[in-house]
Amino acid sequence: MKVKLSEMRRVAVLLLITGCVCASVPEEPADRAAPSDGYCSWITRAQPHGTGGRREGSSEFRLRVEGDPEHYHPGSTYRVTLYASNPAYFRGFTLIALKEGHNGEQEEDYAGNFQIIDEEDAQFMTNCPPAVTESTPRRRTRIQVFWTAPPSGIGCVLLKASIVQRKIISFQDEGSLTKRMCEKEPLYGETTDKPLVDCCACGTAKYRVTFYGNWSEKLHPKDYPRRANHWSALIGASHSKNFILWEYGGYVSEGVKQVAELGSPVKMEEEIRQKGDEVLTVIKMKAQWPAWQPLNVRAAPSAEFSVDRTRHLMSFLTMLGPSPDWNVGLSSEDLCTRECGWVQKVVHDLIPWDAGTDNGVTYESPNKPTTPQEKIRPLTSLDHPQSPFYDPEGGAITPVARVVVERIARKGEQCNIVPDNVDDIVADIAQEEKEEDDTPETCIYSNWSPWSACSSSTCEKGKRMRQRMLKAQLDLSVPCPHTQDFEPCMGPGCSDEDASSCMMSEWITWSPCSMSCGAGVRSRERYVKQFPDDGFACIHPTEETEPCTVNEDCSPSSCLVTEWGEWDACSATCGLGMKRRERMVKMPPSDGSICGAEVVEVERCMMPECHTIPCLLSPWSDWSDCSVTCGKGTRTRQRVLKSPVELGECKEELEQMEKCMLPECPMDCVMTEWSEWSECSKSCGKGHLIRSRMITLEPQFGGDLCPETTQRKTCKIKKCNQGGLNSDERKRRKEDRKKRRNKQGREESADELAGTLK
């Protein structure tokens, strides 16, 4: 009987969803309930207008995609909510996503994929796998699922919902239970939404990525952490399709977890470098304290990286802190275009995502590990009422950051059919060319002044001069070079190299060595950014080569190592510091011996003088309460560093302390310890013992009065007992009593005689 009832329930739910509202439910097996024709088109088959139960245009129920977008990005994930407005409710539902113009008769008619959030609320329909329905029929007002958009080229998609409310079914081809979204058309030069299987671009390209943090109290006021807000150090890489730094729907590595929870990029960088040839460039930026400052106070951080045909993807992440495990970033951003070229510019507004390792819901929630670990997912405005991004209407989260990726140069023969535009050629025109300088690090100079005018106004050779000022000599034993510099010059139009009219770009980073072991050659290129005004050609070289050695010894005991990575940032933000760079062992010695090649290189670096950067401080806080409740104590006040200067560079004090005086503390009576108890006052029978103490300090300032100074207590040694005397003692006492009686008798006789004589 239990089996039959279960089958009846399934049939009843299925018939309600399909639009057959009957007075009774036939006792038939559930597998016969769904029609067998047309895949699962029976779900979408609309009933004629006026059929019992179907209600067109009902506004009690609504299907909503978070943020109410009109377009979808292929491969992106969206939160879909089906809800009833108060006091309405529903017992069952069906969700589908159809390609526009299709009726669901074939599997190919369905677009994208649903993901169940709560298995107690929803499940995939057994007889129609693309559809989502309720797990158990019950009264409810809201359900949520994730929907991942289809790949590029699908066009418009219809998200449609069917509602079961008692025996009323609402199913609409348009209106509040249907959401139409079309694929966002990419602009020319934008990246593909999913990494290309193979990149067809030629040569290499160099990019600059700039991170603009917009996470501020003005834009995100709810529970904004005023004192500790920051962005962690940014870490990323340009890499191949065989390496995934992070991705939605995936689980984080230990490196990503340490960035997400601790803001530490050390483990993540180690994981990246272990990928060897799958990675072309490691991308790093410094942490930002505080998280936001105007660009005229602190420039947006940036880093440069390269890509090639194999390693044409770029990924990065950075933690917003404090937070449980929230980050922003890009995952496998493809910089290779379908036209076999390199993307010119990419701009993305970023919302935070959850790493799935901590259950916290606020910025400063206590650590609470997620067990088991969950998948990476974007934060939404409906996650939790205590979330700083919560919006009961389910609106889109205001972006917390923007990232701009710009191409600044290309190297090698390019095979794309679209020519460069002017912006591409001069994209790096603002880059200052770096000059080699052999000045000792112990000599601190000002910057060089601009070159003076040439001493010759004709084509005769002359000289021009520039100057700098010696500001500090840290080691008197090391001489400091000259403060003036001269170079030959000629009048305008006479010089073979007129730097003011022939402008070159920076050199692109060196190519890999042509040999994987032993001596080889490497090269680099640059481009003409501005030709001379007089029409003459630039004679500056646009390419140069130099010898390189990967391994001098190519014997079986030699090991193959990668090129040196880029130098880390100087350990000091002002003054003298250290910097390091690393490389990795790509192939250990074939004979099993230890690789002798150096994999870490360290050198000194000199930053500007520390005191040259002013520090901006907040006003002093109010004085704290006195450290005591009476008498003498101390109190403190603080202020915080508001400028981008590192804490160690600011010499101003951040905390002050002063003495404070409160009314004198009450002093209680002070007494000595009690003396020992005296001996009992009786040798037998009841007596008493006495002990005493002395006052050493009378009470002052309202202190407690002195208690008693003497105490008595009863004592009883033994009972006095005459029957216990020996015979001699008794005889002696008897004689004494007899003598006293005789004496008393004699006295009385004497008295009587005296009276008679009178």
PDB file of N, CA, C and O in Angstrom, residues 192-235:
ATOM      1  N   THR A 192      37.637  36.493 -25.733  1.00  0.00           N
ATOM      2  CA  THR A 192      36.588  35.483 -25.802  1.00  0.00           C
ATOM      3  C   THR A 192      36.120  35.188 -24.390  1.00  0.00           C
ATOM      4  O   THR A 192      36.870  35.311 -23.433  1.00  0.00           O
ATOM      5  N   ASP A 193      34.853  34.787 -24.251  1.00  0.00           N
ATOM      6  CA  ASP A 193      34.295  34.559 -22.920  1.00  0.00           C
ATOM      7  C   ASP A 193      34.829  33.292 -22.292  1.00  0.00           C
ATOM      8  O   ASP A 193      34.855  33.152 -21.096  1.00  0.00           O
ATOM      9  N   LYS A 194      35.224  32.331 -23.089  1.00  0.00           N
ATOM     10  CA  LYS A 194      35.859  31.124 -22.596  1.00  0.00           C
ATOM     11  C   LYS A 194      37.190  30.960 -23.317  1.00  0.00           C
ATOM     12  O   LYS A 194      37.319  31.321 -24.484  1.00  0.00           O
ATOM     13  N   PRO A 195      38.199  30.441 -22.659  1.00  0.00           N
ATOM     14  CA  PRO A 195      39.497  30.305 -23.312  1.00  0.00           C
ATOM     15  C   PRO A 195      39.390  29.526 -24.621  1.00  0.00           C
ATOM     16  O   PRO A 195      38.696  28.523 -24.707  1.00  0.00           O
ATOM     17  N   LEU A 196      40.067  30.053 -25.644  1.00  0.00           N
ATOM     18  CA  LEU A 196      40.107  29.329 -26.904  1.00  0.00           C
ATOM     19  C   LEU A 196      40.866  28.024 -26.710  1.00  0.00           C
ATOM     20  O   LEU A 196      41.824  27.951 -25.957  1.00  0.00           O
ATOM     21  N   VAL A 197      40.436  27.024 -27.420  1.00  0.00           N
ATOM     22  CA  VAL A 197      41.134  25.740 -27.324  1.00  0.00           C
ATOM     23  C   VAL A 197      42.562  25.905 -27.813  1.00  0.00           C
ATOM     24  O   VAL A 197      43.516  25.430 -27.220  1.00  0.00           O
ATOM     25  N   ASP A 198      42.726  26.613 -28.912  1.00  0.00           N
ATOM     26  CA  ASP A 198      44.057  26.893 -29.451  1.00  0.00           C
ATOM     27  C   ASP A 198      44.110  28.348 -29.872  1.00  0.00           C
ATOM     28  O   ASP A 198      43.176  28.860 -30.499  1.00  0.00           O
ATOM     29  N   CYS A 199      45.191  29.022 -29.521  1.00  0.00           N
ATOM     30  CA  CYS A 199      45.392  30.412 -29.918  1.00  0.00           C
ATOM     31  C   CYS A 199      46.165  30.424 -31.229  1.00  0.00           C
ATOM     32  O   CYS A 199      47.166  29.724 -31.381  1.00  0.00           O
ATOM     33  N   CYS A 200      45.707  31.246 -32.183  1.00  0.00           N
ATOM     34  CA  CYS A 200      46.359  31.286 -33.491  1.00  0.00           C
ATOM     35  C   CYS A 200      47.205  32.527 -33.678  1.00  0.00           C
ATOM     36  O   CYS A 200      47.711  32.780 -34.783  1.00  0.00           O
ATOM     37  N   ALA A 201      47.354  33.364 -32.641  1.00  0.00           N
ATOM     38  CA  ALA A 201      48.141  34.586 -32.774  1.00  0.00           C
ATOM     39  C   ALA A 201      49.625  34.257 -32.922  1.00  0.00           C
ATOM     40  O   ALA A 201      50.100  33.206 -32.498  1.00  0.00           O
ATOM     41  N   CYS A 202      50.341  35.181 -33.529  1.00  0.00           N
ATOM     42  CA  CYS A 202      51.786  35.007 -33.741  1.00  0.00           C
ATOM     43  C   CYS A 202      52.560  35.961 -32.836  1.00  0.00           C
ATOM     44  O   CYS A 202      52.028  36.970 -32.373  1.00  0.00           O
ATOM     45  N   GLY A 203      53.834  35.646 -32.628  1.00  0.00           N
ATOM     46  CA  GLY A 203      54.686  36.498 -31.816  1.00  0.00           C
ATOM     47  C   GLY A 203      54.249  36.504 -30.363  1.00  0.00           C
ATOM     48  O   GLY A 203      53.598  35.589 -29.872  1.00  0.00           O
ATOM     49  N   THR A 204      54.625  37.578 -29.687  1.00  0.00           N
ATOM     50  CA  THR A 204      54.239  37.756 -28.286  1.00  0.00           C
ATOM     51  C   THR A 204      53.676  39.151 -28.104  1.00  0.00           C
ATOM     52  O   THR A 204      53.806  40.011 -28.981  1.00  0.00           O
ATOM     53  N   ALA A 205      53.040  39.380 -26.975  1.00  0.00           N
ATOM     54  CA  ALA A 205      52.506  40.700 -26.641  1.00  0.00           C
ATOM     55  C   ALA A 205      52.811  40.999 -25.187  1.00  0.00           C
ATOM     56  O   ALA A 205      52.885  40.092 -24.354  1.00  0.00           O
ATOM     57  N   LYS A 206      52.992  42.281 -24.902  1.00  0.00           N
ATOM     58  CA  LYS A 206      53.257  42.723 -23.538  1.00  0.00           C
ATOM     59  C   LYS A 206      52.082  43.575 -23.072  1.00  0.00           C
ATOM     60  O   LYS A 206      51.582  44.427 -23.811  1.00  0.00           O
ATOM     61  N   TYR A 207      51.625  43.327 -21.830  1.00  0.00           N
ATOM     62  CA  TYR A 207      50.455  44.008 -21.281  1.00  0.00           C
ATOM     63  C   TYR A 207      50.799  44.671 -19.952  1.00  0.00           C
ATOM     64  O   TYR A 207      51.725  44.255 -19.247  1.00  0.00           O
ATOM     65  N   ARG A 208      50.003  45.678 -19.648  1.00  0.00           N
ATOM     66  CA  ARG A 208      50.043  46.288 -18.320  1.00  0.00           C
ATOM     67  C   ARG A 208      48.666  46.112 -17.690  1.00  0.00           C
ATOM     68  O   ARG A 208      47.646  46.480 -18.286  1.00  0.00           O
ATOM     69  N   VAL A 209      48.621  45.529 -16.492  1.00  0.00           N
ATOM     70  CA  VAL A 209      47.365  45.376 -15.768  1.00  0.00           C
ATOM     71  C   VAL A 209      47.366  46.377 -14.623  1.00  0.00           C
ATOM     72  O   VAL A 209      48.333  46.479 -13.859  1.00  0.00           O
ATOM     73  N   THR A 210      46.276  47.157 -14.501  1.00  0.00           N
ATOM     74  CA  THR A 210      46.130  48.180 -13.464  1.00  0.00           C
ATOM     75  C   THR A 210      44.902  47.871 -12.636  1.00  0.00           C
ATOM     76  O   THR A 210      43.831  47.592 -13.179  1.00  0.00           O
ATOM     77  N   PHE A 211      45.075  47.926 -11.319  1.00  0.00           N
ATOM     78  CA  PHE A 211      43.997  47.562 -10.389  1.00  0.00           C
ATOM     79  C   PHE A 211      43.488  48.819  -9.686  1.00  0.00           C
ATOM     80  O   PHE A 211      44.246  49.520  -9.021  1.00  0.00           O
ATOM     81  N   TYR A 212      42.203  49.099  -9.865  1.00  0.00           N
ATOM     82  CA  TYR A 212      41.571  50.253  -9.232  1.00  0.00           C
ATOM     83  C   TYR A 212      40.609  49.742  -8.151  1.00  0.00           C
ATOM     84  O   TYR A 212      39.547  49.199  -8.461  1.00  0.00           O
ATOM     85  N   GLY A 213      40.984  49.903  -6.895  1.00  0.00           N
ATOM     86  CA  GLY A 213      40.116  49.476  -5.802  1.00  0.00           C
ATOM     87  C   GLY A 213      39.034  50.511  -5.526  1.00  0.00           C
ATOM     88  O   GLY A 213      39.343  51.677  -5.244  1.00  0.00           O
ATOM     89  N   ASN A 214      37.775  50.117  -5.640  1.00  0.00           N
ATOM     90  CA  ASN A 214      36.648  51.017  -5.383  1.00  0.00           C
ATOM     91  C   ASN A 214      35.905  50.659  -4.105  1.00  0.00           C
ATOM     92  O   ASN A 214      34.807  51.158  -3.868  1.00  0.00           O
ATOM     93  N   TRP A 215      36.480  49.783  -3.307  1.00  0.00           N
ATOM     94  CA  TRP A 215      35.839  49.365  -2.058  1.00  0.00           C
ATOM     95  C   TRP A 215      36.052  50.460  -1.021  1.00  0.00           C
ATOM     96  O   TRP A 215      37.129  50.583  -0.441  1.00  0.00           O
ATOM     97  N   SER A 216      35.045  51.283  -0.800  1.00  0.00           N
ATOM     98  CA  SER A 216      35.158  52.417   0.112  1.00  0.00           C
ATOM     99  C   SER A 216      33.884  52.542   0.931  1.00  0.00           C
ATOM    100  O   SER A 216      32.843  51.962   0.615  1.00  0.00           O
ATOM    101  N   GLU A 217      33.973  53.327   1.997  1.00  0.00           N
ATOM    102  CA  GLU A 217      32.812  53.522   2.859  1.00  0.00           C
ATOM    103  C   GLU A 217      31.704  54.269   2.137  1.00  0.00           C
ATOM    104  O   GLU A 217      30.522  54.063   2.409  1.00  0.00           O
ATOM    105  N   LYS A 218      32.062  55.099   1.174  1.00  0.00           N
ATOM    106  CA  LYS A 218      31.059  55.855   0.431  1.00  0.00           C
ATOM    107  C   LYS A 218      30.204  54.942  -0.439  1.00  0.00           C
ATOM    108  O   LYS A 218      28.986  55.095  -0.512  1.00  0.00           O
ATOM    109  N   LEU A 219      30.833  53.983  -1.114  1.00  0.00           N
ATOM    110  CA  LEU A 219      30.104  53.095  -2.012  1.00  0.00           C
ATOM    111  C   LEU A 219      29.552  51.875  -1.301  1.00  0.00           C
ATOM    112  O   LEU A 219      28.573  51.274  -1.758  1.00  0.00           O
ATOM    113  N   HIS A 220      30.179  51.458  -0.198  1.00  0.00           N
ATOM    114  CA  HIS A 220      29.749  50.256   0.533  1.00  0.00           C
ATOM    115  C   HIS A 220      29.685  50.580   2.026  1.00  0.00           C
ATOM    116  O   HIS A 220      30.505  50.099   2.817  1.00  0.00           O
ATOM    117  N   PRO A 221      28.703  51.397   2.422  1.00  0.00           N
ATOM    118  CA  PRO A 221      28.702  51.913   3.800  1.00  0.00           C
ATOM    119  C   PRO A 221      28.351  50.887   4.870  1.00  0.00           C
ATOM    120  O   PRO A 221      28.753  51.060   6.021  1.00  0.00           O
ATOM    121  N   LYS A 222      27.623  49.829   4.556  1.00  0.00           N
ATOM    122  CA  LYS A 222      27.157  48.916   5.595  1.00  0.00           C
ATOM    123  C   LYS A 222      28.329  48.185   6.258  1.00  0.00           C
ATOM    124  O   LYS A 222      29.072  47.455   5.603  1.00  0.00           O
ATOM    125  N   ASP A 223      28.492  48.410   7.555  1.00  0.00           N
ATOM    126  CA  ASP A 223      29.508  47.735   8.386  1.00  0.00           C
ATOM    127  C   ASP A 223      30.912  47.884   7.821  1.00  0.00           C
ATOM    128  O   ASP A 223      31.767  47.008   8.027  1.00  0.00           O
ATOM    129  N   TYR A 224      31.190  48.972   7.120  1.00  0.00           N
ATOM    130  CA  TYR A 224      32.518  49.133   6.511  1.00  0.00           C
ATOM    131  C   TYR A 224      33.600  49.196   7.593  1.00  0.00           C
ATOM    132  O   TYR A 224      33.492  49.986   8.537  1.00  0.00           O
ATOM    133  N   PRO A 225      34.635  48.358   7.513  1.00  0.00           N
ATOM    134  CA  PRO A 225      35.681  48.349   8.556  1.00  0.00           C
ATOM    135  C   PRO A 225      36.632  49.521   8.384  1.00  0.00           C
ATOM    136  O   PRO A 225      37.542  49.493   7.557  1.00  0.00           O
ATOM    137  N   ARG A 226      36.452  50.555   9.168  1.00  0.00           N
ATOM    138  CA  ARG A 226      37.190  51.797   8.951  1.00  0.00           C
ATOM    139  C   ARG A 226      38.692  51.678   9.206  1.00  0.00           C
ATOM    140  O   ARG A 226      39.500  52.262   8.503  1.00  0.00           O
ATOM    141  N   ARG A 227      39.072  50.921  10.227  1.00  0.00           N
ATOM    142  CA  ARG A 227      40.481  50.931  10.631  1.00  0.00           C
ATOM    143  C   ARG A 227      41.340  49.940   9.860  1.00  0.00           C
ATOM    144  O   ARG A 227      42.476  50.217   9.541  1.00  0.00           O
ATOM    145  N   ALA A 228      40.806  48.773   9.562  1.00  0.00           N
ATOM    146  CA  ALA A 228      41.676  47.707   9.036  1.00  0.00           C
ATOM    147  C   ALA A 228      41.447  47.398   7.569  1.00  0.00           C
ATOM    148  O   ALA A 228      41.961  46.413   7.059  1.00  0.00           O
ATOM    149  N   ASN A 229      40.696  48.221   6.840  1.00  0.00           N
ATOM    150  CA  ASN A 229      40.392  47.886   5.453  1.00  0.00           C
ATOM    151  C   ASN A 229      41.641  47.945   4.581  1.00  0.00           C
ATOM    152  O   ASN A 229      42.459  48.855   4.701  1.00  0.00           O
ATOM    153  N   HIS A 230      41.783  46.961   3.694  1.00  0.00           N
ATOM    154  CA  HIS A 230      42.949  46.915   2.808  1.00  0.00           C
ATOM    155  C   HIS A 230      42.715  45.885   1.711  1.00  0.00           C
ATOM    156  O   HIS A 230      41.821  45.055   1.784  1.00  0.00           O
ATOM    157  N   TRP A 231      43.544  45.966   0.678  1.00  0.00           N
ATOM    158  CA  TRP A 231      43.649  44.917  -0.340  1.00  0.00           C
ATOM    159  C   TRP A 231      44.961  44.175  -0.085  1.00  0.00           C
ATOM    160  O   TRP A 231      46.001  44.794   0.148  1.00  0.00           O
ATOM    161  N   SER A 232      44.902  42.859  -0.124  1.00  0.00           N
ATOM    162  CA  SER A 232      46.131  42.087   0.073  1.00  0.00           C
ATOM    163  C   SER A 232      47.025  42.221  -1.154  1.00  0.00           C
ATOM    164  O   SER A 232      46.627  42.760  -2.193  1.00  0.00           O
ATOM    165  N   ALA A 233      48.247  41.733  -1.040  1.00  0.00           N
ATOM    166  CA  ALA A 233      49.136  41.686  -2.192  1.00  0.00           C
ATOM    167  C   ALA A 233      48.469  40.887  -3.313  1.00  0.00           C
ATOM    168  O   ALA A 233      47.913  39.821  -3.085  1.00  0.00           O
ATOM    169  N   LEU A 234      48.511  41.442  -4.520  1.00  0.00           N
ATOM    170  CA  LEU A 234      47.890  40.776  -5.675  1.00  0.00           C
ATOM    171  C   LEU A 234      48.868  39.766  -6.256  1.00  0.00           C
ATOM    172  O   LEU A 234      50.061  40.040  -6.384  1.00  0.00           O
ATOM    173  N   ILE A 235      48.371  38.591  -6.617  1.00  0.00           N
ATOM    174  CA  ILE A 235      49.208  37.535  -7.176  1.00  0.00           C
ATOM    175  C   ILE A 235      48.481  36.911  -8.363  1.00  0.00           C
ATOM    176  O   ILE A 235      47.269  36.709  -8.328  1.00  0.00           O
TER     177      ILE A 235
END
